[in-house]
Coordinates of C-alpha atoms (C1' of nucleotides) in Angstrom, one line a residue:
Chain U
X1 CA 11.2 -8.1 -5.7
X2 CA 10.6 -4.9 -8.1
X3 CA 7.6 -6.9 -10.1
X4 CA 4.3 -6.6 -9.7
X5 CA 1.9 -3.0 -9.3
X6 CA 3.8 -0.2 -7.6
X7 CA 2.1 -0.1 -4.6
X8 CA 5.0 1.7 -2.8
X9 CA 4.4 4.5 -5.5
X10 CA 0.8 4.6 -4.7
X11 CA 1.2 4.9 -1.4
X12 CA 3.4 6.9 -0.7
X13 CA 1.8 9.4 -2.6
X14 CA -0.9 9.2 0.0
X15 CA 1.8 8.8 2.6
X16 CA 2.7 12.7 2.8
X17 CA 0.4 14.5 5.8
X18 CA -0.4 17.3 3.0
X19 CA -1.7 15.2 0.3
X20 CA -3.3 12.8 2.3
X21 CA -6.1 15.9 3.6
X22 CA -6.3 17.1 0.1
X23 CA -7.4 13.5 -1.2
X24 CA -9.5 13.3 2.3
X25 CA -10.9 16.7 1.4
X26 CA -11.7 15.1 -2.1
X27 CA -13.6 12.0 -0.4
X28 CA -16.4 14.8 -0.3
X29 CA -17.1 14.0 -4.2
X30 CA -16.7 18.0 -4.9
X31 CA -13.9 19.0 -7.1
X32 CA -12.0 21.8 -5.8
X33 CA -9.3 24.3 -6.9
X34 CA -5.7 24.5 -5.8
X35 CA -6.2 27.0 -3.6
X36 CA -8.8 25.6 -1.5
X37 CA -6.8 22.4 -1.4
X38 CA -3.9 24.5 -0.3
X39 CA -6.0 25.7 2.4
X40 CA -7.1 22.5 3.5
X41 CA -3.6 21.2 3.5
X42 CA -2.3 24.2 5.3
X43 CA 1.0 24.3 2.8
X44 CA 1.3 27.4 0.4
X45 CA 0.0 27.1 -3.0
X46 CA 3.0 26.3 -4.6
X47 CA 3.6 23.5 -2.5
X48 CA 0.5 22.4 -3.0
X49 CA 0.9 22.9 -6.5
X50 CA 3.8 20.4 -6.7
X51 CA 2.0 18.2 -4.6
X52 CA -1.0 18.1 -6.8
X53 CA 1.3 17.8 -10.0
X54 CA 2.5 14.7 -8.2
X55 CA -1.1 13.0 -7.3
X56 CA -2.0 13.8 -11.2
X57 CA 1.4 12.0 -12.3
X58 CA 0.2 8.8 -10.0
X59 CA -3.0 8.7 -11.8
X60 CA -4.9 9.4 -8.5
X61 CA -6.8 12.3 -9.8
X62 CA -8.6 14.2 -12.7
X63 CA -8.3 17.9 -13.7
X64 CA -11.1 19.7 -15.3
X65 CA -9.9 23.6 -16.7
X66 CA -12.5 26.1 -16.7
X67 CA -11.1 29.2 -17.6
X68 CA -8.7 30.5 -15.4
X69 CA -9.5 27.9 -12.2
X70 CA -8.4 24.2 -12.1
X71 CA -10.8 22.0 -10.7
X72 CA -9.1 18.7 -9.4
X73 CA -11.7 15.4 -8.5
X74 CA -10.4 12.1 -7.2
X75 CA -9.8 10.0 -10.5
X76 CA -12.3 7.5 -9.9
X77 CA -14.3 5.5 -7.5
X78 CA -11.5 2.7 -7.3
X79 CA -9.1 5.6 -5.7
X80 CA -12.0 6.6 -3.3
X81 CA -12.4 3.3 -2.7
X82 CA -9.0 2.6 -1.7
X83 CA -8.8 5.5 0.4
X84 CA -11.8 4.3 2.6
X85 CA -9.9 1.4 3.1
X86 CA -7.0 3.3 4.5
X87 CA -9.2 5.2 6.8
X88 CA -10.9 1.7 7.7
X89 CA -7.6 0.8 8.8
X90 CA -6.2 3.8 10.2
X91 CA -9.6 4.2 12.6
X92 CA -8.8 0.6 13.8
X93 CA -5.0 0.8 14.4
X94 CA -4.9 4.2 15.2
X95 CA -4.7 5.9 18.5
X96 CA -8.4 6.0 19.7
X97 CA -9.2 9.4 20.5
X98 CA -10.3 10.4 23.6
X99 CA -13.4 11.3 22.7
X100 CA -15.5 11.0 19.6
X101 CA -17.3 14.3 19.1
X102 CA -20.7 14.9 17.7
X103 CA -19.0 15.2 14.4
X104 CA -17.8 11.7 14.2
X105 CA -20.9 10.5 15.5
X106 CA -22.9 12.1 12.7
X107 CA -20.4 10.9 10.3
X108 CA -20.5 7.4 11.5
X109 CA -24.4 7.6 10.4
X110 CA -24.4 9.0 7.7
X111 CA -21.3 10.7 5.2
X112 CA -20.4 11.0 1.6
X113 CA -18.2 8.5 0.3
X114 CA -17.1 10.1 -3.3
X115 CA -20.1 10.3 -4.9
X116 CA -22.3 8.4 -2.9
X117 CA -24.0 7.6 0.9
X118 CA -21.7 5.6 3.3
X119 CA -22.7 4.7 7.2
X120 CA -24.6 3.1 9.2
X121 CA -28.0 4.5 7.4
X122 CA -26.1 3.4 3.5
X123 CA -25.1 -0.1 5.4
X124 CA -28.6 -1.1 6.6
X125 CA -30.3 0.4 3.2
X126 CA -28.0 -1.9 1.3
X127 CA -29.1 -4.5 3.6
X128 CA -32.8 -3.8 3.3
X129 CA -32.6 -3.5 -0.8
X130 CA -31.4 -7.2 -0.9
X131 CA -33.9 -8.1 1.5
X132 CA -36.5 -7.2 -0.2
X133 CA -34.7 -8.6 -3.6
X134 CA -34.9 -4.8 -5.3
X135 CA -31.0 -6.0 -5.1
X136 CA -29.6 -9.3 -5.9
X137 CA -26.3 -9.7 -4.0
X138 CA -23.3 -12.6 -4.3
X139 CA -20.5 -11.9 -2.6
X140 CA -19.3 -8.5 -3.9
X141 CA -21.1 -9.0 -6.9
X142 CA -24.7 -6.6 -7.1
X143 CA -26.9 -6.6 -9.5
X144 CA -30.0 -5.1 -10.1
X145 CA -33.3 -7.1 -10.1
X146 CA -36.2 -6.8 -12.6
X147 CA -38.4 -5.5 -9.8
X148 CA -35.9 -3.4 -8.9
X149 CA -35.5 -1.9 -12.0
X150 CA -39.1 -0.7 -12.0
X151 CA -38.8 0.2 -7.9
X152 CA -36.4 2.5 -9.0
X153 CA -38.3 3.5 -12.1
X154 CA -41.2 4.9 -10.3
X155 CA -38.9 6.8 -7.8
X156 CA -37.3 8.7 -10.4
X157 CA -34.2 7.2 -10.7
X158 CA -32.4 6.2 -13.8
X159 CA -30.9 3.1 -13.8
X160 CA -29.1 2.5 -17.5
X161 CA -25.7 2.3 -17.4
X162 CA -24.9 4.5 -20.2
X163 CA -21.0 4.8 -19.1
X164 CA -18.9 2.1 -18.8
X165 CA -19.4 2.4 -14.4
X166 CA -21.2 0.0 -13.4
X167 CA -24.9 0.5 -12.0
X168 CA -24.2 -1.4 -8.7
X169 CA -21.0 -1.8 -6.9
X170 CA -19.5 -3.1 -2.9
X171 CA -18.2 0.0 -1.1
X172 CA -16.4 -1.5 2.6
X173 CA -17.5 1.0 4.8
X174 CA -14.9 1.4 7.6
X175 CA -16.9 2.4 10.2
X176 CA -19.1 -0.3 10.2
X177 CA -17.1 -2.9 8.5
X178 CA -20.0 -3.9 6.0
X179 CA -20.8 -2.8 2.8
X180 CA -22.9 -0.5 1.4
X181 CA -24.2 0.5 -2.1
X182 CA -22.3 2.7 -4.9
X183 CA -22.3 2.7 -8.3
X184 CA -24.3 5.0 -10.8
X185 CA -27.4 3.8 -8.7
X186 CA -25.7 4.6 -5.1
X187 CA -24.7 7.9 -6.6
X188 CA -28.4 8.7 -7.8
X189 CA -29.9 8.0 -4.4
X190 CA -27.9 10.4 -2.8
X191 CA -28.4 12.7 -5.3
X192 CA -32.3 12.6 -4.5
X193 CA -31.7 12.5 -0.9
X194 CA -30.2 15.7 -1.3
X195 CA -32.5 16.9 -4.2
X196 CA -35.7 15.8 -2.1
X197 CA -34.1 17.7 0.9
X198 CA -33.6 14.9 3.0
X199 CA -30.3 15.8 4.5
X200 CA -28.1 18.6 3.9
X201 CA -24.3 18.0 4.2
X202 CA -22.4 19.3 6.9
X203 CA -19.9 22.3 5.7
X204 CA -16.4 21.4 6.2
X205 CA -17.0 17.7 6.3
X206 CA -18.4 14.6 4.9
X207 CA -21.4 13.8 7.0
X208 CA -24.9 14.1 6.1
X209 CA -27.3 15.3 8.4
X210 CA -30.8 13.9 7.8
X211 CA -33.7 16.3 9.3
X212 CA -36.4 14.6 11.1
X213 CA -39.3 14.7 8.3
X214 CA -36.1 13.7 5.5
X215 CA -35.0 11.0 8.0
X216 CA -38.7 9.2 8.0
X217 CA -39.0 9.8 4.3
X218 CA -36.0 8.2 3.6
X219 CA -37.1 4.9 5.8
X220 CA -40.1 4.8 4.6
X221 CA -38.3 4.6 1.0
X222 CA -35.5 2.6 1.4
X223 CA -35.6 1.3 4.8
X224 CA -39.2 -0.2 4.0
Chain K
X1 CA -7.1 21.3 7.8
X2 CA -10.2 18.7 9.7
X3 CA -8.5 16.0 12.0
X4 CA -9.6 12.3 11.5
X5 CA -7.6 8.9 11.2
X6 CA -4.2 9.1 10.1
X7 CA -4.4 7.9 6.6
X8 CA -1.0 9.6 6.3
X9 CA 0.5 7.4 8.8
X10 CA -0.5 4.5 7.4
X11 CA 0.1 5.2 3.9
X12 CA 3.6 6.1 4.2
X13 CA 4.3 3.4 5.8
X14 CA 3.3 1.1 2.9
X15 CA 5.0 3.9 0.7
X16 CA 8.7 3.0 1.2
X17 CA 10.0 0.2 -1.3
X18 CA 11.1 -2.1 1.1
X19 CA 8.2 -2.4 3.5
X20 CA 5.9 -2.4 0.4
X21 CA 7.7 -5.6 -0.8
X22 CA 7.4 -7.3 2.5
X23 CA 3.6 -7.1 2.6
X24 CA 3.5 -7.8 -0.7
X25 CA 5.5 -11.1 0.3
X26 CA 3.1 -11.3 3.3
X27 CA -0.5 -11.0 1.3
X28 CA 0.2 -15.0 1.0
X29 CA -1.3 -15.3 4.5
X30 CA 1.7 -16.9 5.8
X31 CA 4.1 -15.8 8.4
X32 CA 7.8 -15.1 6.9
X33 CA 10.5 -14.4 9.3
X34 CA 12.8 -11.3 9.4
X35 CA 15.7 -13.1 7.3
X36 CA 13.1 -14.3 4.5
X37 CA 11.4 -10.7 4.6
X38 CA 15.2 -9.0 4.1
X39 CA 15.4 -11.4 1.3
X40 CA 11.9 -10.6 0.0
X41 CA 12.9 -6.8 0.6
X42 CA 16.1 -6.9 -1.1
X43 CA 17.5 -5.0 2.2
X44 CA 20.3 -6.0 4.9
X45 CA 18.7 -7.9 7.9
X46 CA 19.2 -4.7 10.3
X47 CA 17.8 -2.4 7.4
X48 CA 14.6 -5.1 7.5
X49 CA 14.9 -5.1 11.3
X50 CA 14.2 -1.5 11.1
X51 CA 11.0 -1.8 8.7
X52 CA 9.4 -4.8 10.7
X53 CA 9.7 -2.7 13.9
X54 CA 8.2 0.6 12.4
X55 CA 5.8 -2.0 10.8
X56 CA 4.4 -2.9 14.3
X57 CA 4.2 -0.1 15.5
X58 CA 1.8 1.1 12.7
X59 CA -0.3 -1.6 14.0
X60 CA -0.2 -3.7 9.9
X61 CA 1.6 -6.7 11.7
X62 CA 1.7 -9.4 13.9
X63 CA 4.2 -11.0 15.5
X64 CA 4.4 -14.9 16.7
X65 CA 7.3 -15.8 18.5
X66 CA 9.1 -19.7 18.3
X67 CA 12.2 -19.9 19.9
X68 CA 14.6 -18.1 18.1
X69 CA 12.0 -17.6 15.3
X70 CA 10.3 -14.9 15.1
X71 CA 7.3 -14.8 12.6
X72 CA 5.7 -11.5 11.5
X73 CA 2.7 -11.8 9.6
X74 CA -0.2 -9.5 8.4
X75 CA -2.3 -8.0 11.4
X76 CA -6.2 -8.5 9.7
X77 CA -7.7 -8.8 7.1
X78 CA -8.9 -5.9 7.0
X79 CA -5.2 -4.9 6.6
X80 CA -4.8 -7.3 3.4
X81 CA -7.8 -5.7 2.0
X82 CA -6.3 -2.6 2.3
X83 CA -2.9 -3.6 0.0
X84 CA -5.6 -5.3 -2.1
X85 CA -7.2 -1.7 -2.8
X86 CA -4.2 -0.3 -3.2
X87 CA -2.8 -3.1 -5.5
X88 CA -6.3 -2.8 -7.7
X89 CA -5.2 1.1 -8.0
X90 CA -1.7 0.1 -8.8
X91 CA -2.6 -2.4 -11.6
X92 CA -5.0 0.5 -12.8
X93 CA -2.9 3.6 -13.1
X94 CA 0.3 2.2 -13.2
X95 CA 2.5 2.7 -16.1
X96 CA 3.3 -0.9 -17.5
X97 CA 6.6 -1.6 -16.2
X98 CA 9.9 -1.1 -18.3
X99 CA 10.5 -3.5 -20.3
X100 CA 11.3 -7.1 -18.5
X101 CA 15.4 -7.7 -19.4
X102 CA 16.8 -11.0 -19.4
X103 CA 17.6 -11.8 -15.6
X104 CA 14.2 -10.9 -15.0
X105 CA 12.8 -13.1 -17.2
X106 CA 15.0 -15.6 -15.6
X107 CA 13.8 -15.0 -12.3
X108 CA 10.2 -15.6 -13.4
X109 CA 11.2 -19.0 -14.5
X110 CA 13.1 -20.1 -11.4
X111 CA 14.6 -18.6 -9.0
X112 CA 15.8 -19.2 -4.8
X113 CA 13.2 -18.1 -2.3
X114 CA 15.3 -17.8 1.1
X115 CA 16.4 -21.4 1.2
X116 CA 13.9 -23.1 -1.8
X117 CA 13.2 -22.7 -5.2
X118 CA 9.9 -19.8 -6.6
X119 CA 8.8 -19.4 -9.7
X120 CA 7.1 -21.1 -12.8
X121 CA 9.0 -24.0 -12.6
X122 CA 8.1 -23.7 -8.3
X123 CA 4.8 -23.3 -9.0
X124 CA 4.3 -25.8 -11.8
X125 CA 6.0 -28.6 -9.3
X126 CA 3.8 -27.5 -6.4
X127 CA 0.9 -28.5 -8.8
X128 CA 2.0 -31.1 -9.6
X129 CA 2.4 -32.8 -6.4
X130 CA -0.2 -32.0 -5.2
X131 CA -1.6 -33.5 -8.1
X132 CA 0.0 -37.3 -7.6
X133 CA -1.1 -36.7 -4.0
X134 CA 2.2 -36.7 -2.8
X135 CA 1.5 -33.7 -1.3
X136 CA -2.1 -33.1 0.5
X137 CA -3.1 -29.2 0.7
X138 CA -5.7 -27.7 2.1
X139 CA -5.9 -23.8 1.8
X140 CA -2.3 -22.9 3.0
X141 CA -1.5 -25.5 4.6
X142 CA 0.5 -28.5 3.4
X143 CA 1.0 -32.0 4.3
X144 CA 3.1 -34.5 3.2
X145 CA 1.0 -38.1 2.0
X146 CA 2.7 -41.1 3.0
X147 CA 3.4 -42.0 -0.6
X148 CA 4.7 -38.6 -0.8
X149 CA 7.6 -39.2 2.1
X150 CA 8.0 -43.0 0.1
X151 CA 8.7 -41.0 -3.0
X152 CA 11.0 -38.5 -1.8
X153 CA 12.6 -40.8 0.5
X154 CA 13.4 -42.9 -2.6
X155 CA 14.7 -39.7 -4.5
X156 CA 17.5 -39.5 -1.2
X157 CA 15.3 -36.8 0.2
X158 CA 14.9 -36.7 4.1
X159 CA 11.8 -35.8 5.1
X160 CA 12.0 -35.9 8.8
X161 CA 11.6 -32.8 10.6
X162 CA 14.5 -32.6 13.1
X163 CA 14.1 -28.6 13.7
X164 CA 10.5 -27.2 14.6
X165 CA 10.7 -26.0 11.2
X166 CA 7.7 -27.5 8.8
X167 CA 8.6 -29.7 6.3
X168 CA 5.9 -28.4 3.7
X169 CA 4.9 -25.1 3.7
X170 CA 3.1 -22.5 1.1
X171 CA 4.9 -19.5 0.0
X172 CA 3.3 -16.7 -2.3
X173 CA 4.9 -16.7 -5.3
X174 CA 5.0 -13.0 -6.4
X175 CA 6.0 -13.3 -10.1
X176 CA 3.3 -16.4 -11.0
X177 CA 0.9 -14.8 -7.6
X178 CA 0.3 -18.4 -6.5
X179 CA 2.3 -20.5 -4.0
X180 CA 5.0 -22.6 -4.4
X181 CA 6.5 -25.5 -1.7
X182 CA 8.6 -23.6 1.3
X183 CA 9.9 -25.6 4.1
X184 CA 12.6 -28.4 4.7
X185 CA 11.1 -30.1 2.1
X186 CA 11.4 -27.2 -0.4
X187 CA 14.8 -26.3 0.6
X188 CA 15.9 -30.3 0.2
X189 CA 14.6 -29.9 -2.9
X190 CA 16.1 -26.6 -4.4
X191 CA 19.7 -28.8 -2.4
X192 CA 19.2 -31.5 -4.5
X193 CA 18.5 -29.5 -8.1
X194 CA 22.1 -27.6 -6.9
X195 CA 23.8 -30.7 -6.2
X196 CA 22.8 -32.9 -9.0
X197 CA 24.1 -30.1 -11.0
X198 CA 20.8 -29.6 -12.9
X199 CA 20.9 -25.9 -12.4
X200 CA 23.0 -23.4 -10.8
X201 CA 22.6 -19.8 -9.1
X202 CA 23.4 -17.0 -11.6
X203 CA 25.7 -14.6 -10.0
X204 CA 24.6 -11.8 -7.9
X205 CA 21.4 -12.6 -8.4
X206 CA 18.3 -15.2 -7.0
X207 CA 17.9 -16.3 -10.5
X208 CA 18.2 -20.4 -11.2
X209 CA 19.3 -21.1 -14.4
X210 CA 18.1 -25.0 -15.3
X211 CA 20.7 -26.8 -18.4
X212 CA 19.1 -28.4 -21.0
X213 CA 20.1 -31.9 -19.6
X214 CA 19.1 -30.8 -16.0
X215 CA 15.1 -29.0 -17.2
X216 CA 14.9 -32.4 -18.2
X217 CA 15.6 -34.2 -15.2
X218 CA 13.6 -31.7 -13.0
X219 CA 10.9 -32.2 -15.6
X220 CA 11.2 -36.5 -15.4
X221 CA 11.6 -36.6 -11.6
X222 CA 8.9 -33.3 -10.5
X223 CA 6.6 -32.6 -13.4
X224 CA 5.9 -36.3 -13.5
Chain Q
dG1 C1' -3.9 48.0 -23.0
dG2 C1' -3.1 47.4 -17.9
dA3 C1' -4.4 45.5 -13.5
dA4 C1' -5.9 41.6 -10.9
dT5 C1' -6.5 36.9 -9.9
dG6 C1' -5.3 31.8 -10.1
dC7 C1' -1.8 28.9 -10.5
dT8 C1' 2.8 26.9 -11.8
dT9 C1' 7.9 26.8 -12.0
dC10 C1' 12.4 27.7 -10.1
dG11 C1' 15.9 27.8 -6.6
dA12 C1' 17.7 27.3 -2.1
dT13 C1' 17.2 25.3 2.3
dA14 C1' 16.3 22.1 5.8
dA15 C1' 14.6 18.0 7.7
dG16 C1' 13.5 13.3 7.7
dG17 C1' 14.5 8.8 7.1
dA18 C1' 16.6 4.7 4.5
dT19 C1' 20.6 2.3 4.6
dC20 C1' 24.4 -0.6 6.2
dG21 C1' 28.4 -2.2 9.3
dA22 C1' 29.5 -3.2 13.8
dA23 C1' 28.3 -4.4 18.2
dC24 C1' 25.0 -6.5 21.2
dT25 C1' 21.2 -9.9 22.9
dA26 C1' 18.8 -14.1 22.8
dT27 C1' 17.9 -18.8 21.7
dG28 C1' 19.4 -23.4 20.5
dC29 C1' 22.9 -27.3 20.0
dG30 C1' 26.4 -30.3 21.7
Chain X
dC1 C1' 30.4 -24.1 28.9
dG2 C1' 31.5 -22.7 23.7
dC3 C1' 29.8 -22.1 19.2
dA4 C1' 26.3 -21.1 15.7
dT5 C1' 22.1 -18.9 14.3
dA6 C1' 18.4 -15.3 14.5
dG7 C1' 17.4 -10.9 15.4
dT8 C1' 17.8 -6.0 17.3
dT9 C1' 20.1 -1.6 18.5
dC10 C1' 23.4 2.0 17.5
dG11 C1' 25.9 5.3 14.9
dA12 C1' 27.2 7.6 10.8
dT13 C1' 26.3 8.6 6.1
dC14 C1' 23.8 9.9 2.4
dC15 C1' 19.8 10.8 -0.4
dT16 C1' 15.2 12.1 -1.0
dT17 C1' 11.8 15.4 -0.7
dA18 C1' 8.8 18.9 1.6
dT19 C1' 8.8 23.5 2.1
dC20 C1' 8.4 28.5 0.9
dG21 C1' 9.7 33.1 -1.5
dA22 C1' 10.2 35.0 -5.8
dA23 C1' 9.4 35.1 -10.3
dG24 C1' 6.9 33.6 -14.4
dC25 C1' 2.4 32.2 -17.2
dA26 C1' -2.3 32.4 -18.2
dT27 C1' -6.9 34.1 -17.9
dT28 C1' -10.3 37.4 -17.0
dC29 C1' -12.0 42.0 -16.0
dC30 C1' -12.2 46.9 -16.8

DNA sequence: GGAATGCTTCGATAAGGATCGAACTATGCG
DNA sequence: CGCATAGTTCGATCCTTATCGAAGCATTCC
């Protein structure tokens, strides 16, 4: 009866309307100050204070002091993880809105999930990288082949684990129910999406918007 | 403040103690009814009632009615995966529970389950049974053999099923986190470990406390 | 130093909701 | 029909906690 994880604990830190924007706000992978949390909460900033004192307490985020701001990041990508999953459930259960505008729809392609890609363009590149064995997949297990260690290679992108994260990792993407890639290495491919000017993200919000020329590119890359 | 999918809504319904414990009981994959959820819960029946209802309404559960019964169980998978998330950030972050006291060191060893007996010892029998093939499971479900109903019938146990309640049946244990035997057969069990005097209930409390003479009769007659 | 900014703590208030007993409904049993 | 079991609804109570204003620290800038 009381044994096992706290899960009530957990959630209901997420469980408060104000905290559950700032950690949505924090999906975006950008560490932001108590103020703009506050904002994006609507509460004042000492509630939000409070409120964020209680998320660090729960272990769900990090703080990082520079000089006189506070900059607070989502603790790691197990918590953004387990966020996505609430969305995933909260889109299915929840009261369909009327209509899903152009917003949704772009998010639904392409978004930031923490630190990396998530949609429908992240689902079918995962798909496409084990196809074409760059990416050796069982079950939720990745792994990184040799080939795919020099594809990467020769695109620029690092992919030794020097922390203890793991290169390749399962993300469930709610929106299209499937996986797609993160890890160090789904991290570093958005990071050259962006770099390479692919896609710019959308202010405000999670999606990625992927300009004609940075949209081919990126097929022809990862979409073979 | 964006809108999107009420994580909030879902969270804090998994944030309140009791509901938390009935999914918890519910991640087994099979359906409890509103009695064995209280008893999960640790709450009154109406106080459960309550929870279930507001449960539903969130969309996290189903509901199968039998007559009188009235079995709730999880909605999707996609809602277990969920608690799954949330349990991995749980087990992560949380702060090691205070130290187990005695009783709950008790209860991990035996204890009453609604009407049968969880724990260890639950478990270990479960095993066991399955083992001599007295018992024939397949995923969650469980039959009995026909040298199973010979043995029990020759141990004074009835294994007839005179209500439309199962005879065998899987129930997640949450101390061991694997199942132990539910059903009529279960409960004639736990009946006859209470009436041969081999254990008895420890006040106030689900805990089962075996006597030396009476661990060793269990042991003989279920542990082979 | 003093002023300004960023943020936290304190104190009081108010609202939400968890809880249980009692009463009520529904199904099954004889 | 009468009785027993399973479950829900209602009403009252009580506790938690979200909230903000005011005041208090801390850091930076001038």
């Amino acid at each position: 009866m009381r044994e096992g994880p706290d899960i009530a604990r957990i959630a209901s830190l997420i469980g408060d309307p104000a905290r559950a924007n700032m950690l949505n706000a924090l999906m975006g992978g950008t560490a932001l100050t108590a103020s703009e949390l506050a904002l994006e909460a609507g509460v004042s900033l000492p509630t939000a204070s409070s409120h964020l004192s209680k998320l660090m307490d729960g272990g769900l985020l990090t703080l990082a002091s520079q000089g006189r701001h506070r900059y607070y990041g989502l603790a790691s990508p197990q918590v953004a993880g387990m966020i996505e999953a609430i969305i995933g459930v909260a889109e299915a259960v929840g009261p369909k809105r009327v209509r899903p505008g152009p917003r949704d729809a772009a998010m639904r392609v392409a978004r930031v999930c923490y630190d990396h890609l998530a949609g429908e363009q992240a689902v079918a590149m995962l798909d496409r990288l084990v196809d074409r064995k760059l990416l050796l997949r069982e079950e939720n297990e990745i792994r990184l082949s040799p080939s795919g260690a020099s594809h990467f290679s020769a695109l620029g992108i690092e992919t030794d684990s020097k922390s203890r994260r793991p290169v390749c990792r399962a993300c469930l993407d709610w929106s299209v129910r499937r996986s797609h890639l993160a890890g160090t290495l789904g991290a570093a491919i958005l990071d050259k999406i962006i770099a390479e000017n692919w896609a710019r993200r959308e202010k405000d919000s999670r999606a990625v918007v992927f300009s004609p020329n940075g949209r081919q590119a990126f097929e022809r890359v990862f979409l073979c």
